[in-house]
mmCIF file of C-alpha atoms in Angstrom:
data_model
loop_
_atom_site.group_PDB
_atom_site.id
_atom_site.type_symbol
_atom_site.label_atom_id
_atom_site.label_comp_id
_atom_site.label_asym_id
_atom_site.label_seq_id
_atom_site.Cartn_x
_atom_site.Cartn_y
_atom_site.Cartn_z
ATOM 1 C CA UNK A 1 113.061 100.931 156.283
ATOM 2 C CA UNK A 2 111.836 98.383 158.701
ATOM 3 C CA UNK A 3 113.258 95.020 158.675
ATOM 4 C CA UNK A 4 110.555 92.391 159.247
ATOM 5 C CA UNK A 5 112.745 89.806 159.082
ATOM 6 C CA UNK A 6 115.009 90.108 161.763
ATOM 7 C CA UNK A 7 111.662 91.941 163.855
ATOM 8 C CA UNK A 8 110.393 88.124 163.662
ATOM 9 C CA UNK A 9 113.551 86.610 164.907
ATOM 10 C CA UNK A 10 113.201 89.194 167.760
ATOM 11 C CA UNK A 11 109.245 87.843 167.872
ATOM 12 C CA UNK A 12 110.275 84.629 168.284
ATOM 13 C CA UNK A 13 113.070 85.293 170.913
ATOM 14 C CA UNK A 14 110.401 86.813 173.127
ATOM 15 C CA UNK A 15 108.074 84.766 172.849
ATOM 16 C CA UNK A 16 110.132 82.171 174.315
ATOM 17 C CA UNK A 17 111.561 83.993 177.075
ATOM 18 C CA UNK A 18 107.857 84.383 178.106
ATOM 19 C CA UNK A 19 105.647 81.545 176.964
ATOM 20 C CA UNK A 20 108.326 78.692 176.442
ATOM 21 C CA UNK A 21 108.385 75.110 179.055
ATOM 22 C CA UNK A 22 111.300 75.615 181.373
ATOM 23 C CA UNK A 23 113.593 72.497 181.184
ATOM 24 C CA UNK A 24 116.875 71.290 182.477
ATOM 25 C CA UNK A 25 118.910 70.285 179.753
ATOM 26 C CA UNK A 26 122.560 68.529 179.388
ATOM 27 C CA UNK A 27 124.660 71.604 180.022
ATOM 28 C CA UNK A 28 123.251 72.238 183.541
ATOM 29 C CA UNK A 29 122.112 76.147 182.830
ATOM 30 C CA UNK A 30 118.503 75.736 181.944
ATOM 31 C CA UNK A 31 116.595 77.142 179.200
ATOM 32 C CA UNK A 32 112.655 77.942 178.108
ATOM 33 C CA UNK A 33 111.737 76.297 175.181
ATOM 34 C CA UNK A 34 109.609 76.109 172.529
ATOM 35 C CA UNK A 35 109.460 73.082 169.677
ATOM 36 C CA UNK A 36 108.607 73.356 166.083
ATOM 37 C CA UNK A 37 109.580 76.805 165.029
ATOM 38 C CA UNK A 38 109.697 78.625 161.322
ATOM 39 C CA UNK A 39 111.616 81.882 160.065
ATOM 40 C CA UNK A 40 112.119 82.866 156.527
ATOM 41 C CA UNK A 41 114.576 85.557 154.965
ATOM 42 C CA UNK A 42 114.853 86.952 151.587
ATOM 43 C CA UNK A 43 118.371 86.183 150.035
ATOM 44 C CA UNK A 44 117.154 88.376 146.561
ATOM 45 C CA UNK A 45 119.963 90.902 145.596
ATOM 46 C CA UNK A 46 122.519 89.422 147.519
ATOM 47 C CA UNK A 47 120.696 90.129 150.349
ATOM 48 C CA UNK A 48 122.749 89.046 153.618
ATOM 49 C CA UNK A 49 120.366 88.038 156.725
ATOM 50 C CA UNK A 50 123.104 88.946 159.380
ATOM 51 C CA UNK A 51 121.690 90.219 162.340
ATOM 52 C CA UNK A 52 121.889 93.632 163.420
ATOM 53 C CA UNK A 53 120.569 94.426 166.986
ATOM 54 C CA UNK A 54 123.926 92.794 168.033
ATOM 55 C CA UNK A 55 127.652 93.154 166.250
ATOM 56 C CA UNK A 56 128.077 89.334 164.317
ATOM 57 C CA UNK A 57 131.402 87.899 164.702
ATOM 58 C CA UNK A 58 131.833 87.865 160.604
ATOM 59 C CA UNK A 59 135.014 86.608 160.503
ATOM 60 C CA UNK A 60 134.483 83.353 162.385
ATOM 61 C CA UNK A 61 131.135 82.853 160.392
ATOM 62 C CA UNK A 62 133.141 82.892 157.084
ATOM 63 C CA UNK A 63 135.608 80.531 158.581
ATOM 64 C CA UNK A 64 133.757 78.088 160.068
ATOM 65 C CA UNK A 65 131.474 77.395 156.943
ATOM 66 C CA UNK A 66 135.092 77.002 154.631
ATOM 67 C CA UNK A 67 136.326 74.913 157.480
ATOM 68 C CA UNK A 68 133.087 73.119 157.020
ATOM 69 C CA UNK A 69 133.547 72.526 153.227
ATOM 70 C CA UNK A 70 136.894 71.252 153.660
ATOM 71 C CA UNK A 71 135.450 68.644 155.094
ATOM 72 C CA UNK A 72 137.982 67.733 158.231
ATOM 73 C CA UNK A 73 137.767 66.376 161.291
ATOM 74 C CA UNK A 74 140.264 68.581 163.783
ATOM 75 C CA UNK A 75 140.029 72.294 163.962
ATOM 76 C CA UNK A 76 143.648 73.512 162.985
ATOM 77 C CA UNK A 77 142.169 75.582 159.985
ATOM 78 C CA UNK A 78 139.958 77.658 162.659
ATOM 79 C CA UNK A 79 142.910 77.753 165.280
ATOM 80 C CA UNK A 80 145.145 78.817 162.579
ATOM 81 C CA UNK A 81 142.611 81.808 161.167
ATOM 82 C CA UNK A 82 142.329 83.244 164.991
ATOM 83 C CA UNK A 83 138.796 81.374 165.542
ATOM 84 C CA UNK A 84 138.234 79.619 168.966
ATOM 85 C CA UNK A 85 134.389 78.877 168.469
ATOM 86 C CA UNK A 86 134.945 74.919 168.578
ATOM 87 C CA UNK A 87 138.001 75.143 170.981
ATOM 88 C CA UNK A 88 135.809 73.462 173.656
ATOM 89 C CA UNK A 89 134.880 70.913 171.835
ATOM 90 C CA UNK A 90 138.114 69.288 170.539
ATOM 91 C CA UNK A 91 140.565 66.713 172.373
ATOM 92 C CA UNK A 92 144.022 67.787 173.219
ATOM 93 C CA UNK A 93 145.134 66.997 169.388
ATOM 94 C CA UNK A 94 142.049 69.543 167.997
ATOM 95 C CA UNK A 95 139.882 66.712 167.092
ATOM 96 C CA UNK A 96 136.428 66.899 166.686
ATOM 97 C CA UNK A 97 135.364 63.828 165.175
ATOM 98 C CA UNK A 98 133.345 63.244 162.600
ATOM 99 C CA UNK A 99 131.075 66.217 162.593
ATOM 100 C CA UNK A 100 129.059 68.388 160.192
ATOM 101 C CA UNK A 101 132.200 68.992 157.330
ATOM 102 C CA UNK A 102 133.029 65.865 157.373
ATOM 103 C CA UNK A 103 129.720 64.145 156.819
ATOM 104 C CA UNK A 104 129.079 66.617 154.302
ATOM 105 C CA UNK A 105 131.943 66.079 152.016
ATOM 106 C CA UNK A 106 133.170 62.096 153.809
ATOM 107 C CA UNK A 107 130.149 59.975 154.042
ATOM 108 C CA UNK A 108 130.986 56.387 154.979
ATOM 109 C CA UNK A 109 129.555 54.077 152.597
ATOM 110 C CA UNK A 110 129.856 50.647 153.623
ATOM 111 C CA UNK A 111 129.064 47.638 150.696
ATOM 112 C CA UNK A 112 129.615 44.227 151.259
ATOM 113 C CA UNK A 113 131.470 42.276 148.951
ATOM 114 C CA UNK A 114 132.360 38.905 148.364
ATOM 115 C CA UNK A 115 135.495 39.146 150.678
ATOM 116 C CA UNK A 116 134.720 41.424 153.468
ATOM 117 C CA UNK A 117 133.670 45.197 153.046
ATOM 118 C CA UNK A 118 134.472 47.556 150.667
ATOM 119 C CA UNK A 119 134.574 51.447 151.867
ATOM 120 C CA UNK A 120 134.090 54.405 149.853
ATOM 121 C CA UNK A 121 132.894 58.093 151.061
ATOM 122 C CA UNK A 122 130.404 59.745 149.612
ATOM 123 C CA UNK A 123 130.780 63.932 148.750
ATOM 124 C CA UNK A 124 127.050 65.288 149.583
ATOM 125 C CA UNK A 125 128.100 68.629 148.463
ATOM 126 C CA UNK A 126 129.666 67.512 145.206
ATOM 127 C CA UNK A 127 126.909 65.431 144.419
ATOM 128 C CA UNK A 128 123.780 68.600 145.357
ATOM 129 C CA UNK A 129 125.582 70.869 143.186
ATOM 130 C CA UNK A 130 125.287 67.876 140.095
ATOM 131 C CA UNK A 131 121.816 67.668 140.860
ATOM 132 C CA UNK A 132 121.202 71.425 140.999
ATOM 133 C CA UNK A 133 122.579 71.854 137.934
ATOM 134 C CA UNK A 134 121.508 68.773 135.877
ATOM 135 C CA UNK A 135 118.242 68.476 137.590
ATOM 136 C CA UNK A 136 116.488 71.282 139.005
ATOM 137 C CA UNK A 137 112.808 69.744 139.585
ATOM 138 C CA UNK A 138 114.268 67.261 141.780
ATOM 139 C CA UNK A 139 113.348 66.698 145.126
ATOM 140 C CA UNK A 140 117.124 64.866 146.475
ATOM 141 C CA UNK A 141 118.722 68.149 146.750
ATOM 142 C CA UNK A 142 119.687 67.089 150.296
ATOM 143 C CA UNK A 143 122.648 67.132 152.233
ATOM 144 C CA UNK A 144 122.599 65.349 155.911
ATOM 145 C CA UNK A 145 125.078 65.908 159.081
ATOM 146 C CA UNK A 146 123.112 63.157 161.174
ATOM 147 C CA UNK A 147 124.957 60.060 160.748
ATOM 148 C CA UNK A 148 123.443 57.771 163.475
ATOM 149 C CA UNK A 149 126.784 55.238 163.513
ATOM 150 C CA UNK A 150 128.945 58.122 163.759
ATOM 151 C CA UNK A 151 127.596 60.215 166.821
ATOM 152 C CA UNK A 152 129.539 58.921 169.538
ATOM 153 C CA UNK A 153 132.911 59.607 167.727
ATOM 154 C CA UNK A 154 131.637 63.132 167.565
ATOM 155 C CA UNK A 155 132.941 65.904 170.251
ATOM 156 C CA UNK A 156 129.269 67.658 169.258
ATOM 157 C CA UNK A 157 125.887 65.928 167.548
ATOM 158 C CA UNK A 158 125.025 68.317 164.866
ATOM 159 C CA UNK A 159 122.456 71.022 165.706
ATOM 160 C CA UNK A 160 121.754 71.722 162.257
ATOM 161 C CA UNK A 161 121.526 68.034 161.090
ATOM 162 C CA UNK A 162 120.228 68.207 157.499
ATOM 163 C CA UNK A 163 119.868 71.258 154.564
ATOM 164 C CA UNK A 164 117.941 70.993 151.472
ATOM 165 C CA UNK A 165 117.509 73.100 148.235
ATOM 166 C CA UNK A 166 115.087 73.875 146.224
ATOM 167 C CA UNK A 167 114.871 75.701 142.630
ATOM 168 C CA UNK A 168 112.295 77.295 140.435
ATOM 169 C CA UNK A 169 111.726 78.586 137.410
ATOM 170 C CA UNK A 170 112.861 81.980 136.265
ATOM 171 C CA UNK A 171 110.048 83.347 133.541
ATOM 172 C CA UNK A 172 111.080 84.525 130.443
ATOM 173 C CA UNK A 173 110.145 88.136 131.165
ATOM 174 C CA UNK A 174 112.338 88.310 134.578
ATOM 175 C CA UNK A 175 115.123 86.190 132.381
ATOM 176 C CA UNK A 176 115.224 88.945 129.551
ATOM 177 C CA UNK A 177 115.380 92.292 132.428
ATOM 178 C CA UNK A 178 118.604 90.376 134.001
ATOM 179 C CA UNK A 179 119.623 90.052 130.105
ATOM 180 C CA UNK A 180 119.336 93.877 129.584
ATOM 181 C CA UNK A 181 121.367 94.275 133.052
ATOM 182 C CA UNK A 182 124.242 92.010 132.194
ATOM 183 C CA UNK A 183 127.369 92.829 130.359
ATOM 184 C CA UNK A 184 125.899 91.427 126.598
ATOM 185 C CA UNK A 185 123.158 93.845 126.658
ATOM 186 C CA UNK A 186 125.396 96.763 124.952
ATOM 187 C CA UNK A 187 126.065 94.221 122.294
ATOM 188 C CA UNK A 188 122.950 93.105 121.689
ATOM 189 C CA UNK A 189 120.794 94.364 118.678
ATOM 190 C CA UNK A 190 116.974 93.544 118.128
ATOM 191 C CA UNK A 191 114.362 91.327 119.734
ATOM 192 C CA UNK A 192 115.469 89.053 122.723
ATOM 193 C CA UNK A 193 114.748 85.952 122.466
ATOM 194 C CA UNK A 194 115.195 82.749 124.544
ATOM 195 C CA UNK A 195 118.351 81.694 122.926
ATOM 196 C CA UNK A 196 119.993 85.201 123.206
ATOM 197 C CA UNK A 197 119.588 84.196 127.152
ATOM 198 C CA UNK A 198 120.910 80.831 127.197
ATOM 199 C CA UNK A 199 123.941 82.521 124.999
ATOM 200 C CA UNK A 200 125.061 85.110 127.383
ATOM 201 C CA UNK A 201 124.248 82.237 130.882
ATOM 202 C CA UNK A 202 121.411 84.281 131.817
ATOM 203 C CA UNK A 203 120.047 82.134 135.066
ATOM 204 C CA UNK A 204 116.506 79.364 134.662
ATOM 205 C CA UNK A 205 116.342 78.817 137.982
ATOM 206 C CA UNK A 206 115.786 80.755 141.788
ATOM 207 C CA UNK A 207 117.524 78.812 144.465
ATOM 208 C CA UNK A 208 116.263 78.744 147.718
ATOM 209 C CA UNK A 209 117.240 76.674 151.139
ATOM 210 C CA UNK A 210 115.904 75.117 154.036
ATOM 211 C CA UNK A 211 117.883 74.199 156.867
ATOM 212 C CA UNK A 212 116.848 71.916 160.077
ATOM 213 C CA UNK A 213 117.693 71.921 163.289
ATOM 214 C CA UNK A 214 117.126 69.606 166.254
ATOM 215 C CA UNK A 215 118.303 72.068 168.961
ATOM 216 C CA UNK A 216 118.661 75.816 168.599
ATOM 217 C CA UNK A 217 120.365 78.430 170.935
ATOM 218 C CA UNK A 218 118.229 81.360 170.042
ATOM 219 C CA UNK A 219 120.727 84.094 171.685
ATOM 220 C CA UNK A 220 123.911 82.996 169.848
ATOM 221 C CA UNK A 221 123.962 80.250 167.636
ATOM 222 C CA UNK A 222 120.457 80.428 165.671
ATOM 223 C CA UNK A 223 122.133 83.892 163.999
ATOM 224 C CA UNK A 224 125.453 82.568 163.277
ATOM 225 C CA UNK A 225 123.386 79.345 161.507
ATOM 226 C CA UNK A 226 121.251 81.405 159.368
ATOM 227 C CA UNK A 227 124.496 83.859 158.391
ATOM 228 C CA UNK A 228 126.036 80.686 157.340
ATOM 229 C CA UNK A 229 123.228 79.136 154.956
ATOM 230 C CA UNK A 230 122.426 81.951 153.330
ATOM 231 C CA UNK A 231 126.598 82.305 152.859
ATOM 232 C CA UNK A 232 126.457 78.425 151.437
ATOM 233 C CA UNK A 233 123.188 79.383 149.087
ATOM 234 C CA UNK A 234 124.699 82.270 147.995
ATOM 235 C CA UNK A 235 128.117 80.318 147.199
ATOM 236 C CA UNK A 236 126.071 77.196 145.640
ATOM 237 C CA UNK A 237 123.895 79.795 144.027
ATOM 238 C CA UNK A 238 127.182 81.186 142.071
ATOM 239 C CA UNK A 239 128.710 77.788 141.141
ATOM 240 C CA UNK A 240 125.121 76.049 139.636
ATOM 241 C CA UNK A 241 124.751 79.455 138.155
ATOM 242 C CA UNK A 242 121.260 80.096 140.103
ATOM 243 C CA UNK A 243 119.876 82.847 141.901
ATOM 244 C CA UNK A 244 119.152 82.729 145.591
ATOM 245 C CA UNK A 245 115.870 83.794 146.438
ATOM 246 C CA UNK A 246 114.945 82.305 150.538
ATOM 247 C CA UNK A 247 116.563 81.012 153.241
ATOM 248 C CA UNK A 248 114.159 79.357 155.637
ATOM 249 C CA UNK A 249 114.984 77.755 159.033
ATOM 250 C CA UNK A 250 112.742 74.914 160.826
ATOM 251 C CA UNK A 251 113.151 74.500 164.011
ATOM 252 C CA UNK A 252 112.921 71.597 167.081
ATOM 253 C CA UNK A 253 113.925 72.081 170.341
ATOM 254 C CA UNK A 254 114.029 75.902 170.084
ATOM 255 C CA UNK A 255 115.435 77.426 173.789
ATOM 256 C CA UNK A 256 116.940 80.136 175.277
ATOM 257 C CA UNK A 257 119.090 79.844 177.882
ATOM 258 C CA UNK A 258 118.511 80.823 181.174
ATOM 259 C CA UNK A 259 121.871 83.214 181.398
ATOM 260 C CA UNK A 260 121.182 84.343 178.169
ATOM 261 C CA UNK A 261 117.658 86.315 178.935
ATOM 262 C CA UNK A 262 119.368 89.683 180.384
ATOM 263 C CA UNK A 263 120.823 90.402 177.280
ATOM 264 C CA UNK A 264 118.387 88.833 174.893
ATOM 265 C CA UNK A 265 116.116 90.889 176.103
ATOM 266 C CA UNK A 266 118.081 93.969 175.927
ATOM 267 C CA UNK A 267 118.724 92.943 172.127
ATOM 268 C CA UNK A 268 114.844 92.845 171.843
ATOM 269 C CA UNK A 269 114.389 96.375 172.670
ATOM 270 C CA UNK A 270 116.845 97.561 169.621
ATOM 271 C CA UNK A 271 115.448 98.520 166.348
ATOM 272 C CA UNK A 272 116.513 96.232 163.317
ATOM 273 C CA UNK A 273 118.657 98.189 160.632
ATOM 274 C CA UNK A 274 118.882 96.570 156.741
ATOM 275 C CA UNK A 275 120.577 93.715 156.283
ATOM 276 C CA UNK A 276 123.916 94.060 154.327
ATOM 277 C CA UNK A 277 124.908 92.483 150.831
ATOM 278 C CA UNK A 278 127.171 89.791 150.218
ATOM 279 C CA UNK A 279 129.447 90.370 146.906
ATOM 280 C CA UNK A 280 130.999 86.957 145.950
ATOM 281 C CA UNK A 281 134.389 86.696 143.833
ATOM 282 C CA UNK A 282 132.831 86.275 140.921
ATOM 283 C CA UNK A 283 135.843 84.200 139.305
ATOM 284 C CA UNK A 284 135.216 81.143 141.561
ATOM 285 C CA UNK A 285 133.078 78.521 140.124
ATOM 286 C CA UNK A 286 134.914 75.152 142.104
ATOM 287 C CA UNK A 287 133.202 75.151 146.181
ATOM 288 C CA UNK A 288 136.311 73.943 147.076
ATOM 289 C CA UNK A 289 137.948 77.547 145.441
ATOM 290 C CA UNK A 290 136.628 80.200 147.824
ATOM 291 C CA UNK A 291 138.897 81.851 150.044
ATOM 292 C CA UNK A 292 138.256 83.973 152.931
ATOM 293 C CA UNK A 293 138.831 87.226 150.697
ATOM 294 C CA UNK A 294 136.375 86.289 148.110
ATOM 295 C CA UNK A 295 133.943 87.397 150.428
ATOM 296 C CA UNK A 296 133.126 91.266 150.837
ATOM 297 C CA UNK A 297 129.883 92.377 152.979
ATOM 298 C CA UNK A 298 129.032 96.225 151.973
ATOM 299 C CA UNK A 299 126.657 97.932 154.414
ATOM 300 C CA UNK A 300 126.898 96.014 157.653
ATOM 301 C CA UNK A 301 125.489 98.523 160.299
ATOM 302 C CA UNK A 302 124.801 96.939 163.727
ATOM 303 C CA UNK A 303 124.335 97.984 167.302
ATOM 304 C CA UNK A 304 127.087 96.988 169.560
ATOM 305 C CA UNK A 305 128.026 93.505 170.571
ATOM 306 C CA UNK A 306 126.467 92.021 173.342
ATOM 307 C CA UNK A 307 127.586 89.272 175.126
ATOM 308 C CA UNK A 308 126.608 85.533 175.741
ATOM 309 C CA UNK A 309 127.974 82.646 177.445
ATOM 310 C CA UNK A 310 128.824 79.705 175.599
ATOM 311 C CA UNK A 311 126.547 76.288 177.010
ATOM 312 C CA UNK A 312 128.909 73.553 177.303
#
């Protein structure tokens, strides 16, 4: 079975290496680069887009994005759960700053009242799994990391500055063959109809995600990213009570850094194997609920690890 999905990640990755401007950039390695990029993966079946031509680090993937959804600002969760991937970013007391978690569930929201300023902070994740759930067809289902007033406090802009979801309808056909799949099938006697479906929760709506990102590491960041969203649309997916269908990334500033081309290119000669499946805890239905061990990934096959600097 080939897998076209990952082969275009690959695509992209050489492409790059051999068509993309070289440019100094603030680290001091040097990359190629290419802007305005596009990949799509299926999330259907519980579908997993973790890469394959190179071992992923699954355990740091899984506890970054909780870290994330806690919403804090210093990294003693990670440090605590073995994880080092922000180390180099944090002050001697593990702060951050106000990065990606914290925008997502802390938004400053500033009013001005009749004595001074009032403060409150605004959940984005809270508030996009309302919306999913109460209104489907709408366009807000956003969530933003790039809070202009707050990027100096941060030890690292986001990358991956913004997410948005998208849902749409299930037909009635597709709703009544995950009917006769579920647990009330055995029970149920006669024609299906639509309120036999709502009855037993039967899903209206796909899910699917786009994420956006104003500079990407192609070697070793751009697969951790997509890991993670289609981990968070799988997650939202099972609290709004959804199904995921896509992941898609956009892309700006898409490089690869100059001592990341030996082995990028070694990854490019590997042959993609499936993508695994992600089984969810099926009791949690609260974001802020998932543990680490509610998250089991059956048929993860890669090719060894391979090696890549981290760009400070």
């Amino acid at each position: 079975m080939v897998n076209n999905e990952e082969e275009n990640y690959l695509l992209l990755a050489k492409e790059i290496m051999a068509t993309g401007s070289e440019r100094m950039d603030r680290t001091g390695v040097g990359t190629k680069a290419l802007f305005g990029t596009r990949l799509q993966f299926s999330l259907k079946h519980g579908t997993l887009p973790l890469l394959t031509t190179k071992k992923m680090f699954t355990k740091a993937i899984i506890h970054e994005l909780l870290w994330f959804l806690k919403g804090q600002d210093n990294i003693k969760y990670l440090k605590d759960n073995g994880v080092t991937i922000w180390d180099e970013w944090a002050d001697d007391k593990d702060y951050v700053g106000p990065i990606y978690g914290y925008q997502w569930r802390k938004w400053r929201q500033y009013r001005e009242i009749e004595d001074g300023v009032r403060v409150t902070y605004i959940d984005q994740i809270k508030n996009v799994i309302q919306s999913i759930i109460n209104n489907p067809a709408s366009r807000r289902h956003l969530v933003s990391a790039w809070n202009p007033a707050d990027i100096d406090l941060m030890g690292l802009p986001p990358c991956h500055y913004a997410f948005q979801f998208f849902c749409r309808e299930i037909s009635l056909l597709d709703r009544k063959i995950m009917f006769m799949g579920s647990k009330a099938s055995p029970q149920h006697k006669g024609e299906i109809e639509e309120k036999h479906l709502d009855e037993a929760n039967i899903p209206k709506n796909y899910l699917s995600c786009m994420f956006n990102m104003r500079s990407i590491d192609v070697a070793l960041g751009l697969p951790f990213n997509i890991a993670s969203y289609a981990l968070l649309t799988h997650m939202i997916g099972q609290i709004t009570n959804t199904v995921p269908e896509k992941l898609i990334f956009i892309g700006g500033d898409t490089h690869v850094y100059s001592n990341h081309m030996e082995g990028l290119t070694e990854q490019c000669k590997r042959d993609a194997l499936p993508f695994p499946k992600i089984v969810l805890n099926p009791d949690v239905r609260d974001i802020d609920e998932f543990l680490y061990h509610d998250f089991k990934i059956e048929g993860y096959e890669s090719h060894p690890k391979i090696e890549f600097p981290i760009a400070v």
